[in-house]
Amino acid sequence: MRLTLKIWRQEAPGATGRMVGYQVDDADEDMSFLELLDVLNEKLILSGDEPVAFDHDCREGICGSCAMVINGEPHGPQKATTACQLHLRHFRDGETIVVEPWRAAAFPVVKDLVTDRSAFDRVIAAGGYISAPTGAAPDAHATPVPKANADRAFTAAACIGCGACVAACPNGSASLFLGAKITHLGELPQGRPEQDDRVVRMVEQHDAEGFGGCTNTGACTVSCPKEIPLDVISQLNRDYLHATTGSRRSA
Amino acid sequence: MVSLVPRTNGDAPTRRTPRPSSVQLKYVMAVSGAVMFLYLVAHMVGNLKIFFGAESLDLYAAWLRVVGAPALPEQTVLWLVRVVLLAAVVGHIVAATILARRASRARPVKYAHRSRVAGSYAARTMRWGGVIVALFIVYHILDLTTGTLNPNGVYGEVYANLVADFAPQRWYVTAFYVVSILALTLHLRHGLWSALQSLGRTRGGNLAALRATANVVAIALAAGFLVVPLSITFGLVS
Ligand code: HEM
Ligand code: SF4
Ligand code: FES
């Protein structure tokens, strides 16, 4: 199939970029979107041009690297699918496809489609963990977890930290990501002791990184390749309220 | 996720944590919104007294000025309500403005390809819709509370003021009220369930039901408000 690509090209952080058009005549509908970019890049290299820089790693939808907005939608038009798992059969022959990097002040463009998402690492470092002593691993069944809590924790734990929620959000908020981490850890007994501190510190870091506030628009869930539900944001708000009011505020 | 520029915390640019936090601002939006909403419900129900005649409505309006008397001096409750409402309106607008400014700083670059519409029309028009309702409130107070912009404008003659205000030849005033109420309805359609979500009261299981309820309540409130000016303009009340 023949495809026209319009891709954001930007040489370096802070440099002015622009959309550049490319033609790929030998695309195959069984190719993934990243393979399409590979094909394009081989051509660019052969003709002595600079290949399009983009992030990728696992190419199987689990690492969250492949960040790109395809035709205005983070990870493209396919529901619950990362860009690396998106196949060209979802596009029409002759179609023009617009590819842009995540747009958020907290995710500055490094080059072309590559953005610096280390803001997420710092949000995680602020509280997205549990403290556990090292040593012999405890028996897996030593701590019982009710099925409902385990299910909810698993649903939230599916978040791969890709940042599509931020890219989709009109406020550049990372609330869905935050809520996923808060819910994932807070639903489990191991995450409870640090529940209050976690939410306060993570929200603080989230705001300091320059992410915006949530207006419950819901664009995040629609774009999330892991279909993290909107109610994790409710959990985040609930935990924060609990942590910042009442007498149980821990140090 | 991969960080392309791994940084230790020491290298991270020092950023000031903005205060109040984004979540606290949402609490302000939710609580002040709820206060205004409760007022609106009472206001809408009170307005319906017009269908019981001039005496009923004017007596009711007179009562509003003396609620709490003789235990409290006249107008105490009235002014308490006004002060609480003013605080809610100011809190709502200030929090919304801070959040909107942070949002535009968080998303400085627009996408070249328009995003597919994600999120309801109501959710995406909260900011402009809110501004329209705020302008309406200013006009409305000058019209029916102070009487400045009202053709009758006699303090306490609530029924006569309304009938003069929405008279058929002043259809444009009615039209303005209708547009404003519709803006308010959209605002509440999103605002009602959004407030519950902001206070952490929604769950996966009840989200759809809460959104549907918010719709029904917003539309019922609009119907209750709209029936008064429309009845006057179309001659059902005179
Ligand atoms: C078509 C619908 C409406 C009608 C017919 C109406 C009618 C009135 C009347 C007659 C008064 C004066 C009451 C008195 O003098 O005792 C009043 C006051 C007021 N109304 Fe409305 N109203 C409507 C909708 C609204 C809406 C949608 C809002 C808010 C967004 C609102 C907010 C207010 C406020 C803040 C006051 C002043 C309360 C005070 O300080 O005394 N009204 N309204
Ligand atoms: S919540 Fe979804 S969209 Fe956001 S970072 Fe996690 S997986 Fe990506
Ligand atoms: S490359 Fe790993 S999720 Fe796409």
Coordinates of C-alpha atoms and ligand atoms in Angstrom, one line a residue:
Chain A
M1 CA 0.0 0.0 0.0
R2 CA 1.0 3.6 -0.6
L3 CA 1.1 6.0 2.4
T4 CA 1.9 9.6 2.8
L5 CA 3.5 10.4 6.2
K6 CA 3.6 13.9 7.7
I7 CA 6.1 13.7 10.5
W8 CA 7.3 16.2 13.1
R9 CA 11.1 16.8 12.6
Q10 CA 13.0 18.6 15.2
E11 CA 16.8 18.5 15.4
A12 CA 17.4 19.1 19.1
P13 CA 15.7 20.1 22.3
G14 CA 14.4 23.6 22.0
A15 CA 15.1 23.8 18.3
T16 CA 12.3 24.9 16.0
G17 CA 10.7 21.9 14.3
R18 CA 8.3 21.5 11.4
M19 CA 6.1 18.9 9.8
V20 CA 7.8 17.1 6.8
G21 CA 6.0 15.0 4.2
Y22 CA 7.3 11.6 3.1
Q23 CA 6.0 9.0 0.7
V24 CA 6.2 5.3 1.4
D25 CA 5.1 3.2 -1.7
D26 CA 5.9 -0.3 -0.4
A27 CA 4.1 -0.4 2.9
D28 CA 2.4 -3.7 3.7
E29 CA -0.8 -3.9 5.7
D30 CA 0.7 -6.6 7.9
M31 CA 3.4 -4.2 9.0
S32 CA 3.3 -2.5 12.4
F33 CA 3.4 1.2 12.5
L34 CA 7.0 1.1 13.8
E35 CA 8.0 -1.1 10.9
L36 CA 6.6 1.5 8.6
L37 CA 8.9 4.0 10.2
D38 CA 11.8 1.5 9.9
V39 CA 11.1 1.2 6.2
L40 CA 11.0 5.0 5.8
N41 CA 14.2 5.3 7.8
E42 CA 16.1 2.8 5.6
K43 CA 15.2 4.9 2.6
L44 CA 16.2 8.1 4.4
I45 CA 19.6 6.6 5.3
L46 CA 20.2 5.3 1.8
S47 CA 19.5 8.7 0.4
G48 CA 21.8 10.3 2.9
D49 CA 19.1 11.9 5.0
E50 CA 18.7 11.9 8.7
P51 CA 16.4 9.1 9.9
V52 CA 13.3 9.9 12.0
A53 CA 14.2 9.4 15.7
F54 CA 11.5 7.6 17.6
D55 CA 11.4 5.6 20.8
H56 CA 10.8 1.9 20.9
D57 CA 12.0 -1.1 22.8
C58 CA 9.8 -4.2 23.3
R59 CA 7.6 -3.8 20.3
E60 CA 5.1 -6.0 22.0
G61 CA 3.0 -3.4 23.9
I62 CA 4.5 -3.8 27.3
C63 CA 7.3 -1.3 27.8
G64 CA 5.6 2.0 27.0
S65 CA 8.4 3.4 24.9
C66 CA 6.7 3.9 21.6
A67 CA 5.3 7.4 22.1
M68 CA 3.7 9.1 19.1
V69 CA 0.5 10.8 18.3
I70 CA -0.9 9.4 15.1
N71 CA -3.6 11.4 13.4
G72 CA -4.3 13.3 16.6
E73 CA -4.5 10.3 18.8
P74 CA -1.8 9.0 21.1
H75 CA -0.8 5.5 19.9
G76 CA -3.2 6.0 16.9
P77 CA -6.8 5.1 16.2
Q78 CA -6.9 1.5 17.5
K79 CA -8.4 1.0 20.9
A80 CA -6.3 -0.5 23.7
T81 CA -3.3 -0.7 21.3
T82 CA 0.2 0.8 21.5
A83 CA 1.8 2.3 18.4
C84 CA 4.1 -0.8 18.1
Q85 CA 1.1 -3.1 18.0
L86 CA -0.8 -1.0 15.6
H87 CA -1.0 -2.5 12.2
L88 CA -1.2 -0.8 8.8
R89 CA -4.4 -2.7 8.0
H90 CA -6.2 -0.1 10.1
F91 CA -5.3 2.6 7.5
R92 CA -6.6 3.1 4.0
D93 CA -4.3 2.8 0.9
G94 CA -3.3 6.2 -0.1
E95 CA -4.0 7.7 3.3
T96 CA -2.1 10.6 4.7
I97 CA -1.0 10.0 8.3
V98 CA 0.2 12.8 10.6
V99 CA 2.7 11.7 13.2
E100 CA 3.7 14.0 16.1
P101 CA 5.5 13.7 19.5
W102 CA 3.7 13.8 22.8
R103 CA 2.9 17.5 23.4
A104 CA 3.3 18.5 27.1
A105 CA 5.6 21.0 28.8
A106 CA 6.6 18.2 31.2
F107 CA 7.7 16.0 28.3
P108 CA 10.1 18.2 26.2
V109 CA 11.0 17.0 22.8
V110 CA 14.5 15.6 22.6
K111 CA 14.5 14.9 18.8
D112 CA 11.8 14.3 16.2
L113 CA 9.3 12.0 18.0
V114 CA 11.4 11.4 21.0
T115 CA 10.4 13.1 24.2
D116 CA 12.0 13.1 27.6
R117 CA 9.6 11.4 30.0
S118 CA 11.9 11.3 33.0
A119 CA 9.3 13.5 34.8
F120 CA 7.4 10.2 35.3
D121 CA 10.5 8.6 36.9
R122 CA 10.7 11.4 39.4
V123 CA 6.9 11.1 40.2
I124 CA 7.5 7.4 40.8
A125 CA 10.6 8.1 42.9
A126 CA 8.5 10.5 45.0
G127 CA 6.3 7.7 46.3
G128 CA 5.4 5.1 43.7
Y129 CA 7.0 2.2 45.5
I130 CA 6.7 0.1 48.7
S131 CA 9.4 -0.3 51.3
A132 CA 10.2 -3.9 51.9
P133 CA 13.1 -5.4 53.8
T134 CA 15.5 -7.5 51.7
G135 CA 16.3 -11.1 52.7
A136 CA 14.4 -14.3 52.2
A137 CA 11.3 -13.9 50.1
P138 CA 8.1 -14.4 52.1
D139 CA 5.8 -17.2 51.0
A140 CA 3.6 -16.0 48.2
H141 CA 0.4 -16.9 50.1
A142 CA 1.5 -15.5 53.5
T143 CA -0.5 -12.3 53.0
P144 CA -4.1 -12.9 51.9
V145 CA -5.6 -10.4 49.5
P146 CA -9.4 -10.3 48.8
K147 CA -10.2 -11.1 45.2
A148 CA -11.9 -7.7 44.6
N149 CA -8.8 -5.8 45.8
A150 CA -6.4 -8.0 43.8
D151 CA -8.5 -7.5 40.6
R152 CA -8.5 -3.8 41.0
A153 CA -4.8 -3.7 41.8
F154 CA -4.1 -5.8 38.7
T155 CA -6.2 -3.6 36.5
A156 CA -4.3 -0.5 37.7
A157 CA -0.9 -2.3 37.5
A158 CA -1.4 -2.7 33.8
C159 CA -0.2 0.9 33.3
I160 CA 3.0 0.9 31.3
G161 CA 3.9 4.5 32.0
C162 CA 3.8 5.5 28.3
G163 CA 2.4 8.9 28.9
A164 CA -0.4 8.7 26.4
C165 CA -2.8 10.0 29.0
V166 CA -0.8 13.2 29.3
A167 CA -0.5 13.6 25.6
A168 CA -4.3 13.2 25.2
C169 CA -5.2 15.5 28.1
P170 CA -6.3 19.1 27.2
N171 CA -4.8 20.1 30.6
G172 CA -1.5 18.1 30.2
S173 CA -2.4 16.3 33.4
A174 CA -0.9 13.0 34.5
S175 CA -3.7 12.2 36.8
L176 CA -4.5 8.8 35.1
F177 CA -0.9 7.7 35.5
L178 CA -0.9 8.9 39.1
G179 CA -4.2 7.3 39.9
A180 CA -3.0 4.0 38.4
K181 CA 0.0 3.9 40.6
I182 CA -1.9 5.0 43.7
T183 CA -4.6 2.4 43.1
H184 CA -2.2 -0.4 42.2
L185 CA -0.2 0.0 45.4
G186 CA -3.0 1.1 47.7
E187 CA -5.3 -1.9 47.0
L188 CA -2.6 -4.3 48.4
P189 CA -1.7 -4.8 52.0
Q190 CA 2.0 -4.2 51.2
G191 CA 1.1 -0.7 49.9
R192 CA -1.0 0.4 52.8
P193 CA 1.6 1.6 55.3
E194 CA 2.8 4.3 53.0
Q195 CA -0.6 5.2 51.4
D196 CA -0.9 8.6 52.9
D197 CA 2.6 9.8 52.3
R198 CA 2.7 8.3 48.9
V199 CA -0.3 10.3 47.5
V200 CA 0.9 13.6 49.0
R201 CA 4.4 13.3 47.7
M202 CA 3.4 12.0 44.3
V203 CA 0.9 14.8 43.8
E204 CA 3.5 17.4 44.9
Q205 CA 6.0 16.0 42.4
H206 CA 3.3 15.8 39.7
D207 CA 2.5 19.5 40.1
A208 CA 6.2 20.5 40.4
E209 CA 6.9 18.8 37.0
G210 CA 4.4 21.1 35.4
F211 CA 1.6 18.7 34.7
G212 CA -1.8 20.3 34.8
G213 CA -4.8 19.6 37.0
C214 CA -7.6 17.1 36.0
T215 CA -10.9 18.3 34.8
N216 CA -12.4 14.8 34.5
T217 CA -12.6 15.2 30.7
G218 CA -11.8 11.5 30.2
A219 CA -9.6 11.8 27.1
C220 CA -6.9 9.9 29.0
T221 CA -8.8 6.7 29.4
V222 CA -9.9 6.7 25.8
S223 CA -6.2 7.0 24.7
C224 CA -4.7 4.6 27.3
P225 CA -3.4 1.5 25.6
K226 CA -4.0 -0.4 28.8
E227 CA -7.6 1.0 29.3
I228 CA -6.9 2.2 32.8
P229 CA -10.3 3.3 34.1
L230 CA -11.2 6.8 35.1
D231 CA -12.1 5.8 38.6
V232 CA -8.5 5.5 39.6
I233 CA -8.5 9.3 39.6
S234 CA -11.3 9.2 42.0
Q235 CA -9.2 6.9 44.2
L236 CA -6.3 9.4 44.0
N237 CA -8.6 12.3 45.1
R238 CA -10.0 10.2 47.9
D239 CA -6.6 9.1 49.2
Y240 CA -5.4 12.7 49.0
L241 CA -8.4 13.9 51.0
H242 CA -7.8 11.2 53.6
A243 CA -4.1 12.0 53.8
T244 CA -4.5 15.7 54.2
T245 CA -7.5 15.9 56.6
G246 CA -8.3 14.4 59.9
S247 CA -5.9 13.6 62.8
R248 CA -4.3 10.5 61.3
R249 CA -1.8 12.6 59.2
S250 CA 1.4 10.7 59.5
A251 CA 4.8 12.5 59.5
Chain B
M1 CA 9.2 3.3 30.3
V2 CA 12.6 4.5 29.2
S3 CA 14.1 7.8 30.3
L4 CA 16.3 9.1 27.6
V5 CA 18.1 11.6 29.8
P6 CA 18.6 9.7 33.0
R7 CA 19.0 12.3 35.8
T8 CA 19.8 11.8 39.4
N9 CA 17.6 13.8 41.7
G10 CA 20.6 16.2 42.2
D11 CA 20.7 17.1 38.5
A12 CA 16.9 17.6 38.2
P13 CA 16.1 21.2 37.7
T14 CA 14.8 22.6 41.0
R15 CA 11.1 23.2 40.5
R16 CA 8.9 25.0 42.9
T17 CA 5.9 23.0 43.9
P18 CA 2.9 25.1 43.0
R19 CA 0.4 25.7 45.9
P20 CA -2.4 25.0 46.4
S21 CA -1.9 21.5 44.8
S22 CA -4.0 20.7 41.8
V23 CA -6.0 18.2 43.8
Q24 CA -6.8 20.9 46.5
L25 CA -7.9 23.3 43.8
K26 CA -10.3 20.6 42.6
Y27 CA -11.7 20.2 46.1
V28 CA -12.4 24.0 46.0
M29 CA -14.2 23.7 42.7
A30 CA -16.3 20.8 43.9
V31 CA -17.3 22.2 47.2
S32 CA -18.1 25.7 46.0
G33 CA -19.9 24.2 43.0
A34 CA -22.0 22.1 45.3
V35 CA -23.0 25.2 47.4
M36 CA -24.1 27.1 44.3
F37 CA -26.0 24.0 43.1
L38 CA -27.9 23.7 46.4
Y39 CA -28.8 27.3 46.2
L40 CA -30.0 26.9 42.6
V41 CA -32.3 24.0 43.5
A42 CA -34.0 26.2 46.2
H43 CA -34.1 29.2 43.9
M44 CA -35.8 27.2 41.1
V45 CA -38.4 25.7 43.4
G46 CA -39.1 29.1 44.9
N47 CA -39.6 30.7 41.5
L48 CA -42.4 28.2 40.7
K49 CA -44.5 30.1 43.3
I50 CA -45.3 32.4 40.4
F51 CA -47.9 29.9 39.2
F52 CA -49.8 30.3 42.5
G53 CA -50.3 34.0 41.8
A54 CA -48.9 37.4 42.6
E55 CA -49.7 37.3 46.2
S56 CA -48.1 33.9 46.8
L57 CA -44.9 34.9 45.1
D58 CA -44.6 38.4 46.7
L59 CA -45.4 36.9 50.2
Y60 CA -42.8 34.3 49.6
A61 CA -40.2 37.0 48.6
A62 CA -41.1 39.0 51.7
W63 CA -40.7 36.0 53.8
L64 CA -37.2 35.5 52.4
R65 CA -36.2 38.8 53.9
V66 CA -37.5 37.9 57.4
V67 CA -36.6 34.2 57.7
G68 CA -35.1 33.6 61.1
A69 CA -37.0 36.6 62.7
P70 CA -37.8 37.3 65.4
A71 CA -35.0 35.1 66.8
L72 CA -32.6 36.9 64.4
P73 CA -32.9 40.4 63.1
E74 CA -34.6 40.7 59.7
Q75 CA -32.5 39.9 56.7
T76 CA -29.8 38.1 58.8
V77 CA -30.4 34.8 57.0
L78 CA -30.7 36.6 53.6
W79 CA -27.3 38.2 54.1
L80 CA -25.8 35.0 55.4
V81 CA -26.9 33.2 52.3
R82 CA -25.6 36.0 50.1
V83 CA -22.1 36.0 51.8
V84 CA -21.8 32.2 51.5
L85 CA -22.8 32.4 47.9
L86 CA -20.4 35.2 47.2
A87 CA -17.6 33.2 48.8
A88 CA -18.6 30.2 46.7
V89 CA -18.6 32.2 43.5
V90 CA -15.3 33.8 44.2
G91 CA -13.7 30.5 45.2
H92 CA -15.0 28.8 42.2
I93 CA -13.8 31.4 39.8
V94 CA -10.3 31.8 41.4
A95 CA -9.7 28.1 41.5
A96 CA -10.8 27.7 37.9
T97 CA -8.6 30.5 36.8
I98 CA -5.5 29.1 38.5
L99 CA -6.2 25.6 37.0
A100 CA -6.8 27.0 33.5
R101 CA -3.5 28.9 33.7
R102 CA -1.6 25.9 34.8
A103 CA -3.3 23.8 32.1
S104 CA -2.3 26.2 29.3
R105 CA 1.3 26.2 30.6
A106 CA 1.3 22.4 30.8
R107 CA 0.1 22.1 27.1
P108 CA 1.8 25.0 25.3
V109 CA 2.0 23.3 21.8
K110 CA -1.1 22.3 19.9
Y111 CA -1.3 19.2 17.7
A112 CA -1.1 19.8 14.0
H113 CA -3.8 17.1 13.5
R114 CA -6.9 17.9 15.4
S115 CA -7.5 15.4 18.1
R116 CA -10.5 13.2 17.7
V117 CA -13.1 14.6 20.1
A118 CA -12.5 12.8 23.4
G119 CA -14.6 14.0 26.3
S120 CA -18.2 15.3 26.1
Y121 CA -19.1 18.7 24.7
A122 CA -20.0 19.7 28.2
A123 CA -16.6 18.8 29.6
R124 CA -14.8 20.8 26.9
T125 CA -16.9 23.9 27.3
M126 CA -16.7 24.2 31.1
R127 CA -14.4 27.3 31.0
W128 CA -16.4 29.3 28.5
G129 CA -19.7 28.1 29.8
G130 CA -18.7 29.2 33.3
V131 CA -17.9 32.7 32.0
I132 CA -21.3 33.0 30.3
V133 CA -23.1 31.9 33.5
A134 CA -21.0 34.4 35.5
L135 CA -22.0 37.3 33.1
F136 CA -25.6 36.2 33.4
I137 CA -25.5 36.4 37.2
V138 CA -24.3 40.0 37.0
Y139 CA -27.0 40.9 34.6
H140 CA -29.6 38.9 36.6
I141 CA -28.8 40.6 39.9
L142 CA -29.0 44.1 38.3
D143 CA -32.3 43.0 36.7
L144 CA -34.3 41.2 39.4
T145 CA -32.5 41.9 42.7
T146 CA -31.6 45.6 42.5
G147 CA -34.1 46.3 39.8
T148 CA -31.7 48.7 38.0
L149 CA -32.2 47.1 34.5
N150 CA -35.8 46.1 35.1
P151 CA -38.7 48.0 33.4
N152 CA -40.8 47.9 36.6
G153 CA -38.0 47.6 39.1
V154 CA -39.9 48.1 42.3
Y155 CA -38.4 46.5 45.4
G156 CA -40.6 43.7 46.7
E157 CA -43.0 43.7 43.7
V158 CA -41.4 40.4 42.5
Y159 CA -44.4 39.3 40.4
A160 CA -44.8 42.6 38.7
N161 CA -41.1 42.8 38.0
L162 CA -41.0 39.4 36.4
V163 CA -44.1 40.0 34.2
A164 CA -42.6 43.4 33.0
D165 CA -39.2 41.8 32.5
F166 CA -40.3 38.9 30.3
A167 CA -43.2 40.7 28.5
P168 CA -43.6 39.5 24.8
Q169 CA -42.1 42.6 23.3
R170 CA -39.0 42.0 25.5
W171 CA -38.5 38.6 23.9
Y172 CA -34.7 39.2 23.7
V173 CA -34.4 39.3 27.5
T174 CA -36.2 35.9 27.6
A175 CA -33.9 34.7 24.9
F176 CA -30.9 35.7 26.9
Y177 CA -32.2 34.0 29.9
V178 CA -32.9 30.8 27.9
V179 CA -29.3 30.8 26.4
S180 CA -27.8 31.3 29.9
I181 CA -29.9 28.6 31.5
L182 CA -28.8 26.2 28.7
A183 CA -25.2 27.1 29.3
L184 CA -25.8 26.4 33.0
T185 CA -27.3 23.1 32.1
L186 CA -24.3 22.0 30.1
H187 CA -22.1 23.2 32.9
L188 CA -24.0 21.1 35.5
R189 CA -24.2 18.1 33.2
H190 CA -20.4 17.7 33.6
G191 CA -20.0 19.6 36.9
L192 CA -22.3 17.5 39.0
W193 CA -20.6 14.1 38.5
S194 CA -17.2 15.8 38.1
A195 CA -17.5 17.2 41.6
L196 CA -18.2 13.7 43.0
Q197 CA -15.2 12.4 41.2
S198 CA -13.0 15.2 42.5
L199 CA -14.0 14.4 46.0
G200 CA -13.2 10.7 45.4
R201 CA -16.8 9.5 45.6
T202 CA -17.1 7.7 42.2
R203 CA -16.3 4.0 41.6
G204 CA -16.0 2.0 38.4
G205 CA -19.4 0.5 39.2
N206 CA -21.4 3.7 39.7
L207 CA -19.7 6.0 37.3
A208 CA -22.2 5.5 34.4
A209 CA -25.2 5.8 36.8
L210 CA -23.8 9.0 38.3
R211 CA -23.3 10.5 34.9
A212 CA -26.9 9.7 33.9
T213 CA -28.2 11.1 37.2
A214 CA -26.2 14.3 36.7
N215 CA -27.9 14.6 33.2
V216 CA -31.4 14.1 34.6
V217 CA -30.9 16.6 37.5
A218 CA -29.3 19.2 35.2
I219 CA -32.2 19.0 32.8
A220 CA -34.9 19.0 35.5
L221 CA -33.3 22.1 37.0
A222 CA -33.2 23.8 33.6
A223 CA -36.9 22.9 32.9
G224 CA -37.9 24.4 36.3
F225 CA -36.0 27.6 35.6
L226 CA -37.1 28.0 31.9
V227 CA -40.8 27.5 32.5
V228 CA -41.1 30.9 34.3
P229 CA -39.8 33.4 31.7
L230 CA -41.3 31.3 28.9
S231 CA -44.7 31.2 30.5
I232 CA -44.7 35.0 30.8
T233 CA -43.4 35.7 27.2
F234 CA -46.0 33.3 25.8
G235 CA -48.8 34.9 27.8
L236 CA -49.6 32.0 30.2
V237 CA -48.8 34.2 33.1
S238 CA -49.5 37.9 33.1
Ligands
HEM1 C1 -35.2 31.9 34.5 C2 -34.7 31.6 35.6 C3 -34.6 32.5 36.8 C4 -35.6 33.4 37.3 C5 -37.0 33.6 36.8 C6 -35.0 34.0 38.4 C7 -35.6 34.9 39.2 C8 -35.0 35.6 40.3 C9 -35.7 36.7 41.1 C10 -37.1 37.1 40.9 C11 -34.8 37.1 42.0 C12 -35.0 38.2 43.1 C13 -35.5 37.6 44.3 C14 -35.9 38.6 45.4 O1 -35.9 39.8 45.1 O2 -36.2 38.2 46.5 C15 -33.5 36.4 41.8 C16 -32.4 36.5 42.5 C17 -31.2 35.8 42.3 N1 -31.0 34.8 41.3 FE1 -32.3 34.2 40.0 N2 -33.7 33.5 38.6 C18 -33.5 32.6 37.6 C19 -32.3 31.9 37.4 C20 -31.1 32.0 38.1 C21 -29.9 31.3 37.8 C22 -29.6 30.3 36.7 C23 -28.9 31.8 38.8 C24 -27.5 31.4 39.0 C25 -26.7 30.9 38.1 C26 -29.6 32.7 39.6 C27 -29.0 33.4 40.6 C28 -29.6 34.4 41.4 C29 -29.0 35.2 42.4 C30 -27.5 35.0 42.8 C31 -29.9 36.0 42.9 C32 -29.7 37.1 44.0 C33 -30.0 36.5 45.4 C34 -29.9 37.6 46.4 O3 -28.8 38.0 46.7 O4 -30.9 38.1 46.9 N3 -30.9 32.9 39.2 N4 -33.7 35.5 40.7
SF4_2 S1 -2.4 5.3 32.5 FE1 -2.4 4.4 30.4 S2 -1.9 6.1 29.1 FE2 -1.2 6.7 31.1 S3 0.9 6.1 31.3 FE3 -0.3 4.4 32.1 S4 -0.6 3.0 30.4 FE4 0.1 5.0 29.5
FES3 S1 7.7 -0.5 22.0 FE1 7.2 -1.3 24.0 S2 5.1 -0.8 24.2 FE2 5.6 -0.2 22.2

